[in-house]
């Protein structure tokens, strides 16, 4: 199963992991990091989670098909797809279709007292 981990951590930690991976040349598990919970929730709104859920395991599809699956306007879904492409959660195929290239999402962050 191909899982992407989404987490909240400082940019310096993310860059450190990138440097370590670059030096070792060994691939690591897929990870997408956000610098704050606010940014995570801004990018991954409820409608976008719904879109990812509808696309999980479905293979490549058009934005129109994704819109049909979540019963939303094509223009609104197009905007959400753009954000998810920029975040690295969706990919585009050579023929312009969109795909969620993972089987699962693991979200990992901790809320603690300041």
PDB file of C-alpha atoms in Angstrom:
ATOM      1  CA  UNK A   1       0.000   0.000   0.000  1.00  0.00           C
ATOM      2  CA  UNK A   2       1.391   3.389  -0.991  1.00  0.00           C
ATOM      3  CA  UNK A   3       0.725   5.818   1.854  1.00  0.00           C
ATOM      4  CA  UNK A   4       1.522   9.524   2.052  1.00  0.00           C
ATOM      5  CA  UNK A   5       2.170  11.027   5.471  1.00  0.00           C
ATOM      6  CA  UNK A   6       0.985  14.563   6.059  1.00  0.00           C
ATOM      7  CA  UNK A   7       2.518  16.295   9.028  1.00  0.00           C
ATOM      8  CA  UNK A   8       3.100  19.632  10.706  1.00  0.00           C
ATOM      9  CA  UNK A   9       6.702  20.538  11.425  1.00  0.00           C
ATOM     10  CA  UNK A  10       9.182  23.382  11.010  1.00  0.00           C
ATOM     11  CA  UNK A  11      10.634  24.074   7.588  1.00  0.00           C
ATOM     12  CA  UNK A  12      14.150  23.421   8.939  1.00  0.00           C
ATOM     13  CA  UNK A  13      13.165  19.821   9.800  1.00  0.00           C
ATOM     14  CA  UNK A  14      11.689  19.289   6.345  1.00  0.00           C
ATOM     15  CA  UNK A  15      14.789  20.685   4.645  1.00  0.00           C
ATOM     16  CA  UNK A  16      17.017  18.548   6.874  1.00  0.00           C
ATOM     17  CA  UNK A  17      15.182  15.403   5.776  1.00  0.00           C
ATOM     18  CA  UNK A  18      15.476  16.477   2.148  1.00  0.00           C
ATOM     19  CA  UNK A  19      19.228  17.004   2.519  1.00  0.00           C
ATOM     20  CA  UNK A  20      19.688  13.627   4.191  1.00  0.00           C
ATOM     21  CA  UNK A  21      17.701  11.872   1.469  1.00  0.00           C
ATOM     22  CA  UNK A  22      19.620  13.709  -1.243  1.00  0.00           C
ATOM     23  CA  UNK A  23      22.979  12.707   0.237  1.00  0.00           C
ATOM     24  CA  UNK A  24      22.029   9.068   0.802  1.00  0.00           C
ATOM     25  CA  UNK A  25      20.329   8.665  -2.572  1.00  0.00           C
ATOM     26  CA  UNK A  26      17.809   6.342  -0.939  1.00  0.00           C
ATOM     27  CA  UNK A  27      14.119   7.064  -1.409  1.00  0.00           C
ATOM     28  CA  UNK A  28      12.066   7.620   1.705  1.00  0.00           C
ATOM     29  CA  UNK A  29       8.385   7.269   2.416  1.00  0.00           C
ATOM     30  CA  UNK A  30       6.174   9.893   0.795  1.00  0.00           C
ATOM     31  CA  UNK A  31       5.714  12.879   3.095  1.00  0.00           C
ATOM     32  CA  UNK A  32       4.088  16.272   2.699  1.00  0.00           C
ATOM     33  CA  UNK A  33       4.795  18.730   5.503  1.00  0.00           C
ATOM     34  CA  UNK A  34       3.076  21.939   6.508  1.00  0.00           C
ATOM     35  CA  UNK A  35       4.653  24.565   8.711  1.00  0.00           C
ATOM     36  CA  UNK A  36       1.537  25.094  10.828  1.00  0.00           C
ATOM     37  CA  UNK A  37      -1.825  23.437  11.533  1.00  0.00           C
ATOM     38  CA  UNK A  38      -3.497  26.559  10.128  1.00  0.00           C
ATOM     39  CA  UNK A  39      -1.755  26.064   6.768  1.00  0.00           C
ATOM     40  CA  UNK A  40      -2.593  22.363   6.737  1.00  0.00           C
ATOM     41  CA  UNK A  41      -6.289  23.076   7.326  1.00  0.00           C
ATOM     42  CA  UNK A  42      -6.275  25.919   4.800  1.00  0.00           C
ATOM     43  CA  UNK A  43      -4.911  23.638   2.083  1.00  0.00           C
ATOM     44  CA  UNK A  44      -6.843  20.530   3.115  1.00  0.00           C
ATOM     45  CA  UNK A  45     -10.338  21.933   3.593  1.00  0.00           C
ATOM     46  CA  UNK A  46     -13.330  19.666   4.091  1.00  0.00           C
ATOM     47  CA  UNK A  47     -14.284  19.810   0.402  1.00  0.00           C
ATOM     48  CA  UNK A  48     -10.739  18.876  -0.624  1.00  0.00           C
ATOM     49  CA  UNK A  49     -10.719  15.910   1.788  1.00  0.00           C
ATOM     50  CA  UNK A  50     -13.991  14.831   0.206  1.00  0.00           C
ATOM     51  CA  UNK A  51     -12.422  15.111  -3.249  1.00  0.00           C
ATOM     52  CA  UNK A  52      -9.375  13.047  -2.208  1.00  0.00           C
ATOM     53  CA  UNK A  53     -11.671  10.429  -0.696  1.00  0.00           C
ATOM     54  CA  UNK A  54     -13.655  10.172  -3.931  1.00  0.00           C
ATOM     55  CA  UNK A  55     -10.451   9.800  -5.957  1.00  0.00           C
ATOM     56  CA  UNK A  56      -8.732   7.227  -3.717  1.00  0.00           C
ATOM     57  CA  UNK A  57      -8.254   4.012  -5.669  1.00  0.00           C
ATOM     58  CA  UNK A  58     -10.190   5.332  -8.654  1.00  0.00           C
ATOM     59  CA  UNK A  59      -7.239   5.868 -11.001  1.00  0.00           C
ATOM     60  CA  UNK A  60      -6.830   8.762 -13.402  1.00  0.00           C
ATOM     61  CA  UNK A  61      -9.885  10.844 -14.244  1.00  0.00           C
ATOM     62  CA  UNK A  62     -10.910  14.174 -15.700  1.00  0.00           C
ATOM     63  CA  UNK A  63     -11.820  17.126 -13.508  1.00  0.00           C
ATOM     64  CA  UNK A  64     -15.355  16.790 -14.857  1.00  0.00           C
ATOM     65  CA  UNK A  65     -15.500  13.182 -13.596  1.00  0.00           C
ATOM     66  CA  UNK A  66     -14.098  14.199 -10.215  1.00  0.00           C
ATOM     67  CA  UNK A  67     -16.776  16.904 -10.034  1.00  0.00           C
ATOM     68  CA  UNK A  68     -19.477  14.377 -10.827  1.00  0.00           C
ATOM     69  CA  UNK A  69     -18.236  12.036  -8.085  1.00  0.00           C
ATOM     70  CA  UNK A  70     -18.399  14.728  -5.393  1.00  0.00           C
ATOM     71  CA  UNK A  71     -21.525  16.351  -6.868  1.00  0.00           C
ATOM     72  CA  UNK A  72     -19.946  19.800  -7.112  1.00  0.00           C
ATOM     73  CA  UNK A  73     -19.481  22.487  -9.728  1.00  0.00           C
ATOM     74  CA  UNK A  74     -16.626  21.842 -12.191  1.00  0.00           C
ATOM     75  CA  UNK A  75     -15.166  25.322 -11.678  1.00  0.00           C
ATOM     76  CA  UNK A  76     -15.017  24.901  -7.887  1.00  0.00           C
ATOM     77  CA  UNK A  77     -13.445  21.445  -8.182  1.00  0.00           C
ATOM     78  CA  UNK A  78     -10.927  22.822 -10.700  1.00  0.00           C
ATOM     79  CA  UNK A  79      -9.798  25.351  -8.075  1.00  0.00           C
ATOM     80  CA  UNK A  80      -9.457  22.612  -5.458  1.00  0.00           C
ATOM     81  CA  UNK A  81      -7.544  20.393  -7.893  1.00  0.00           C
ATOM     82  CA  UNK A  82      -5.088  23.236  -8.550  1.00  0.00           C
ATOM     83  CA  UNK A  83      -4.415  23.629  -4.811  1.00  0.00           C
ATOM     84  CA  UNK A  84      -3.986  19.851  -4.357  1.00  0.00           C
ATOM     85  CA  UNK A  85      -1.656  19.639  -7.374  1.00  0.00           C
ATOM     86  CA  UNK A  86       0.475  22.447  -5.919  1.00  0.00           C
ATOM     87  CA  UNK A  87       0.559  20.668  -2.537  1.00  0.00           C
ATOM     88  CA  UNK A  88       1.742  17.432  -4.167  1.00  0.00           C
ATOM     89  CA  UNK A  89      -1.337  15.407  -3.262  1.00  0.00           C
ATOM     90  CA  UNK A  90      -2.590  15.051  -6.829  1.00  0.00           C
ATOM     91  CA  UNK A  91      -0.650  14.404 -10.022  1.00  0.00           C
ATOM     92  CA  UNK A  92      -1.387  14.948 -13.685  1.00  0.00           C
ATOM     93  CA  UNK A  93      -0.949  12.210 -16.237  1.00  0.00           C
ATOM     94  CA  UNK A  94       0.643  12.807 -19.638  1.00  0.00           C
ATOM     95  CA  UNK A  95      -2.821  13.057 -21.185  1.00  0.00           C
ATOM     96  CA  UNK A  96      -3.968  15.741 -18.706  1.00  0.00           C
ATOM     97  CA  UNK A  97      -6.006  13.551 -16.375  1.00  0.00           C
ATOM     98  CA  UNK A  98      -5.694  13.927 -12.602  1.00  0.00           C
ATOM     99  CA  UNK A  99      -4.858  11.122 -10.212  1.00  0.00           C
ATOM    100  CA  UNK A 100      -4.455  10.640  -6.480  1.00  0.00           C
ATOM    101  CA  UNK A 101      -1.286   8.498  -6.582  1.00  0.00           C
ATOM    102  CA  UNK A 102      -1.625   7.047  -3.076  1.00  0.00           C
ATOM    103  CA  UNK A 103      -3.754   4.336  -1.486  1.00  0.00           C
ATOM    104  CA  UNK A 104      -3.978   6.070   1.881  1.00  0.00           C
ATOM    105  CA  UNK A 105      -3.204   9.243   3.817  1.00  0.00           C
ATOM    106  CA  UNK A 106      -1.683   9.213   7.293  1.00  0.00           C
ATOM    107  CA  UNK A 107      -1.947  12.541   9.159  1.00  0.00           C
ATOM    108  CA  UNK A 108       0.578  13.055  11.943  1.00  0.00           C
ATOM    109  CA  UNK A 109       0.743  16.067  14.234  1.00  0.00           C
ATOM    110  CA  UNK A 110       0.473  16.799  17.915  1.00  0.00           C
ATOM    111  CA  UNK A 111      -1.293  19.615  19.720  1.00  0.00           C
ATOM    112  CA  UNK A 112       0.300  20.434  23.080  1.00  0.00           C
ATOM    113  CA  UNK A 113       0.350  23.193  25.640  1.00  0.00           C
ATOM    114  CA  UNK A 114       2.604  26.123  24.834  1.00  0.00           C
TER     115      UNK A 114
END
